Amino acid sequence: QVQLVESGGGLVQSGGSLRLSCAASGSYFSINTMGWYRQVPGNERELVGTITRGGSTNYADSGKGRFTVSRDNAKKMVYMQMNSLKPEDTALYYCGVDATTYSRPGSTTYWGKGTLVTVSS
């Protein structure tokens, strides 16, 4: 019921920056918390940063103040500005949202297919 499309990933040198974008579409009542998660092959998917409708954010320590999550409710988009990137940030980054639909009670989590971020040293 909610489709998410990420963009903005790519190859960047260590110390560089990227801006990830995620666009939501589909049929739903509302989108609640939105955020970004990342996964490296062989590792568990981990939270990077989330943001509520009211703008409250939550970041993992790995961000170290380098990442900033924002959203545009009117455009149904969530962004993440990534600065001072390190090779350790290399991962597949997923957009995840909690949405309230017409067919289910409460919120349901939806995921995008991911955008690859590669940071070279």
PDB file of C-alpha atoms in Angstrom:
ATOM      1  CA  GLN A   1       0.000   0.000   0.000  1.00  0.00           C
ATOM      2  CA  VAL A   2       3.036   2.238   0.346  1.00  0.00           C
ATOM      3  CA  GLN A   3       5.783   2.281  -2.219  1.00  0.00           C
ATOM      4  CA  LEU A   4       9.144   3.832  -1.444  1.00  0.00           C
ATOM      5  CA  VAL A   5      11.785   4.816  -3.956  1.00  0.00           C
ATOM      6  CA  GLU A   6      15.240   5.810  -2.787  1.00  0.00           C
ATOM      7  CA  SER A   7      17.762   7.808  -4.725  1.00  0.00           C
ATOM      8  CA  GLY A   8      21.000   9.659  -4.190  1.00  0.00           C
ATOM      9  CA  GLY A   9      23.368   6.805  -3.553  1.00  0.00           C
ATOM     10  CA  GLY A  10      26.594   6.397  -5.416  1.00  0.00           C
ATOM     11  CA  LEU A  11      30.343   6.336  -5.188  1.00  0.00           C
ATOM     12  CA  VAL A  12      32.045   9.039  -3.188  1.00  0.00           C
ATOM     13  CA  GLN A  13      35.507   9.537  -1.774  1.00  0.00           C
ATOM     14  CA  SER A  14      36.213   9.503   1.916  1.00  0.00           C
ATOM     15  CA  GLY A  15      35.276  12.838   3.420  1.00  0.00           C
ATOM     16  CA  GLY A  16      32.714  13.545   0.748  1.00  0.00           C
ATOM     17  CA  SER A  17      28.977  14.036   1.011  1.00  0.00           C
ATOM     18  CA  LEU A  18      25.795  12.524  -0.337  1.00  0.00           C
ATOM     19  CA  ARG A  19      22.131  13.365   0.016  1.00  0.00           C
ATOM     20  CA  LEU A  20      19.715  10.474   0.022  1.00  0.00           C
ATOM     21  CA  SER A  21      16.084  10.965  -0.906  1.00  0.00           C
ATOM     22  CA  CYS A  22      13.065   8.745  -0.449  1.00  0.00           C
ATOM     23  CA  ALA A  23       9.707   9.350  -2.077  1.00  0.00           C
ATOM     24  CA  ALA A  24       6.563   7.710  -0.760  1.00  0.00           C
ATOM     25  CA  SER A  25       3.503   6.929  -2.814  1.00  0.00           C
ATOM     26  CA  GLY A  26       0.475   4.680  -2.741  1.00  0.00           C
ATOM     27  CA  SER A  27      -2.729   4.444  -0.754  1.00  0.00           C
ATOM     28  CA  TYR A  28      -2.542   5.183   2.948  1.00  0.00           C
ATOM     29  CA  PHE A  29      -4.073   7.326   5.633  1.00  0.00           C
ATOM     30  CA  SER A  30      -0.887   8.824   6.973  1.00  0.00           C
ATOM     31  CA  ILE A  31       2.832   8.313   7.222  1.00  0.00           C
ATOM     32  CA  ASN A  32       4.216   8.459  10.713  1.00  0.00           C
ATOM     33  CA  THR A  33       7.880   7.906  11.477  1.00  0.00           C
ATOM     34  CA  MET A  34      10.253   7.849   8.516  1.00  0.00           C
ATOM     35  CA  GLY A  35      13.872   6.894   8.542  1.00  0.00           C
ATOM     36  CA  TRP A  36      16.973   5.371   7.095  1.00  0.00           C
ATOM     37  CA  TYR A  37      18.603   2.031   7.748  1.00  0.00           C
ATOM     38  CA  ARG A  38      21.663   0.384   6.284  1.00  0.00           C
ATOM     39  CA  GLN A  39      22.974  -3.105   5.780  1.00  0.00           C
ATOM     40  CA  VAL A  40      26.285  -4.640   4.791  1.00  0.00           C
ATOM     41  CA  PRO A  41      26.367  -8.199   3.434  1.00  0.00           C
ATOM     42  CA  GLY A  42      26.805 -10.577   6.325  1.00  0.00           C
ATOM     43  CA  ASN A  43      25.672  -8.010   8.866  1.00  0.00           C
ATOM     44  CA  GLU A  44      22.346  -7.134  10.393  1.00  0.00           C
ATOM     45  CA  ARG A  45      20.399  -4.173   9.163  1.00  0.00           C
ATOM     46  CA  GLU A  46      20.875  -1.250  11.498  1.00  0.00           C
ATOM     47  CA  LEU A  47      19.136   2.005  12.144  1.00  0.00           C
ATOM     48  CA  VAL A  48      20.859   5.146  10.960  1.00  0.00           C
ATOM     49  CA  GLY A  49      18.334   7.867  11.687  1.00  0.00           C
ATOM     50  CA  THR A  50      14.598   8.421  11.993  1.00  0.00           C
ATOM     51  CA  ILE A  51      12.283  11.383  12.165  1.00  0.00           C
ATOM     52  CA  THR A  52       8.705  11.726  13.368  1.00  0.00           C
ATOM     53  CA  ARG A  53       5.946  13.814  11.849  1.00  0.00           C
ATOM     54  CA  GLY A  54       6.690  16.472  14.421  1.00  0.00           C
ATOM     55  CA  GLY A  55      10.349  16.570  13.513  1.00  0.00           C
ATOM     56  CA  SER A  56      11.856  14.664  16.415  1.00  0.00           C
ATOM     57  CA  THR A  57      14.944  12.767  15.309  1.00  0.00           C
ATOM     58  CA  ASN A  58      16.782   9.736  16.546  1.00  0.00           C
ATOM     59  CA  TYR A  59      20.276   8.823  15.385  1.00  0.00           C
ATOM     60  CA  ALA A  60      22.540   5.884  15.877  1.00  0.00           C
ATOM     61  CA  ASP A  61      25.960   6.567  17.320  1.00  0.00           C
ATOM     62  CA  SER A  62      27.501   5.625  13.996  1.00  0.00           C
ATOM     63  CA  GLY A  63      26.260   8.898  12.562  1.00  0.00           C
ATOM     64  CA  LYS A  64      28.442  10.837  14.968  1.00  0.00           C
ATOM     65  CA  GLY A  65      26.701  14.071  14.114  1.00  0.00           C
ATOM     66  CA  ARG A  66      27.601  13.648  10.462  1.00  0.00           C
ATOM     67  CA  PHE A  67      24.145  12.677   9.235  1.00  0.00           C
ATOM     68  CA  THR A  68      20.980  14.735   9.255  1.00  0.00           C
ATOM     69  CA  VAL A  69      17.519  13.352   8.558  1.00  0.00           C
ATOM     70  CA  SER A  70      14.739  15.653   7.425  1.00  0.00           C
ATOM     71  CA  ARG A  71      11.325  15.317   5.836  1.00  0.00           C
ATOM     72  CA  ASP A  72       8.834  17.165   3.728  1.00  0.00           C
ATOM     73  CA  ASN A  73       5.347  16.052   4.684  1.00  0.00           C
ATOM     74  CA  ALA A  74       3.681  17.868   1.818  1.00  0.00           C
ATOM     75  CA  LYS A  75       5.887  16.099  -0.697  1.00  0.00           C
ATOM     76  CA  LYS A  76       5.858  12.836   1.244  1.00  0.00           C
ATOM     77  CA  MET A  77       9.610  12.625   1.210  1.00  0.00           C
ATOM     78  CA  VAL A  78      12.385  11.968   3.658  1.00  0.00           C
ATOM     79  CA  TYR A  79      16.009  12.911   3.186  1.00  0.00           C
ATOM     80  CA  MET A  80      19.331  12.221   4.771  1.00  0.00           C
ATOM     81  CA  GLN A  81      22.302  14.484   4.337  1.00  0.00           C
ATOM     82  CA  MET A  82      25.492  12.512   4.826  1.00  0.00           C
ATOM     83  CA  ASN A  83      28.684  14.463   5.409  1.00  0.00           C
ATOM     84  CA  SER A  84      32.247  13.457   6.192  1.00  0.00           C
ATOM     85  CA  LEU A  85      31.617  10.008   4.829  1.00  0.00           C
ATOM     86  CA  LYS A  86      33.923   7.190   5.810  1.00  0.00           C
ATOM     87  CA  PRO A  87      34.615   3.834   4.169  1.00  0.00           C
ATOM     88  CA  GLU A  88      32.797   2.239   7.101  1.00  0.00           C
ATOM     89  CA  ASP A  89      29.627   3.944   5.879  1.00  0.00           C
ATOM     90  CA  THR A  90      29.613   1.792   2.762  1.00  0.00           C
ATOM     91  CA  ALA A  91      26.330  -0.090   2.757  1.00  0.00           C
ATOM     92  CA  LEU A  92      22.960  -0.505   1.138  1.00  0.00           C
ATOM     93  CA  TYR A  93      20.751   2.198   2.585  1.00  0.00           C
ATOM     94  CA  TYR A  94      17.047   1.527   2.958  1.00  0.00           C
ATOM     95  CA  CYS A  95      14.228   3.945   3.443  1.00  0.00           C
ATOM     96  CA  GLY A  96      11.701   2.758   5.990  1.00  0.00           C
ATOM     97  CA  VAL A  97       8.387   4.300   6.981  1.00  0.00           C
ATOM     98  CA  ASP A  98       5.635   3.548   9.436  1.00  0.00           C
ATOM     99  CA  ALA A  99       2.303   4.190   7.779  1.00  0.00           C
ATOM    100  CA  THR A 100      -1.310   3.936   8.812  1.00  0.00           C
ATOM    101  CA  THR A 101      -3.378   2.414   6.036  1.00  0.00           C
ATOM    102  CA  TYR A 102      -7.091   2.007   5.522  1.00  0.00           C
ATOM    103  CA  SER A 103      -6.972  -1.773   5.717  1.00  0.00           C
ATOM    104  CA  ARG A 104      -4.921  -2.330   8.864  1.00  0.00           C
ATOM    105  CA  PRO A 105      -5.024  -0.982  12.382  1.00  0.00           C
ATOM    106  CA  GLY A 106      -2.040   0.802  13.777  1.00  0.00           C
ATOM    107  CA  SER A 107       1.095   1.342  11.761  1.00  0.00           C
ATOM    108  CA  THR A 108       2.766  -0.940   9.271  1.00  0.00           C
ATOM    109  CA  THR A 109       6.411  -0.701   8.294  1.00  0.00           C
ATOM    110  CA  TYR A 110       7.273  -0.423   4.626  1.00  0.00           C
ATOM    111  CA  TRP A 111      10.677  -0.597   3.006  1.00  0.00           C
ATOM    112  CA  GLY A 112      12.245   0.636  -0.163  1.00  0.00           C
ATOM    113  CA  LYS A 113      14.537  -1.497  -2.260  1.00  0.00           C
ATOM    114  CA  GLY A 114      17.612   0.407  -1.168  1.00  0.00           C
ATOM    115  CA  THR A 115      20.235   2.659  -2.645  1.00  0.00           C
ATOM    116  CA  LEU A 116      23.902   1.739  -2.566  1.00  0.00           C
ATOM    117  CA  VAL A 117      26.432   4.041  -0.961  1.00  0.00           C
ATOM    118  CA  THR A 118      30.080   3.272  -1.562  1.00  0.00           C
ATOM    119  CA  VAL A 119      32.791   5.314   0.115  1.00  0.00           C
ATOM    120  CA  SER A 120      36.303   4.847  -1.168  1.00  0.00           C
ATOM    121  CA  SER A 121      39.423   5.597   0.829  1.00  0.00           C
TER     122      SER A 121
END
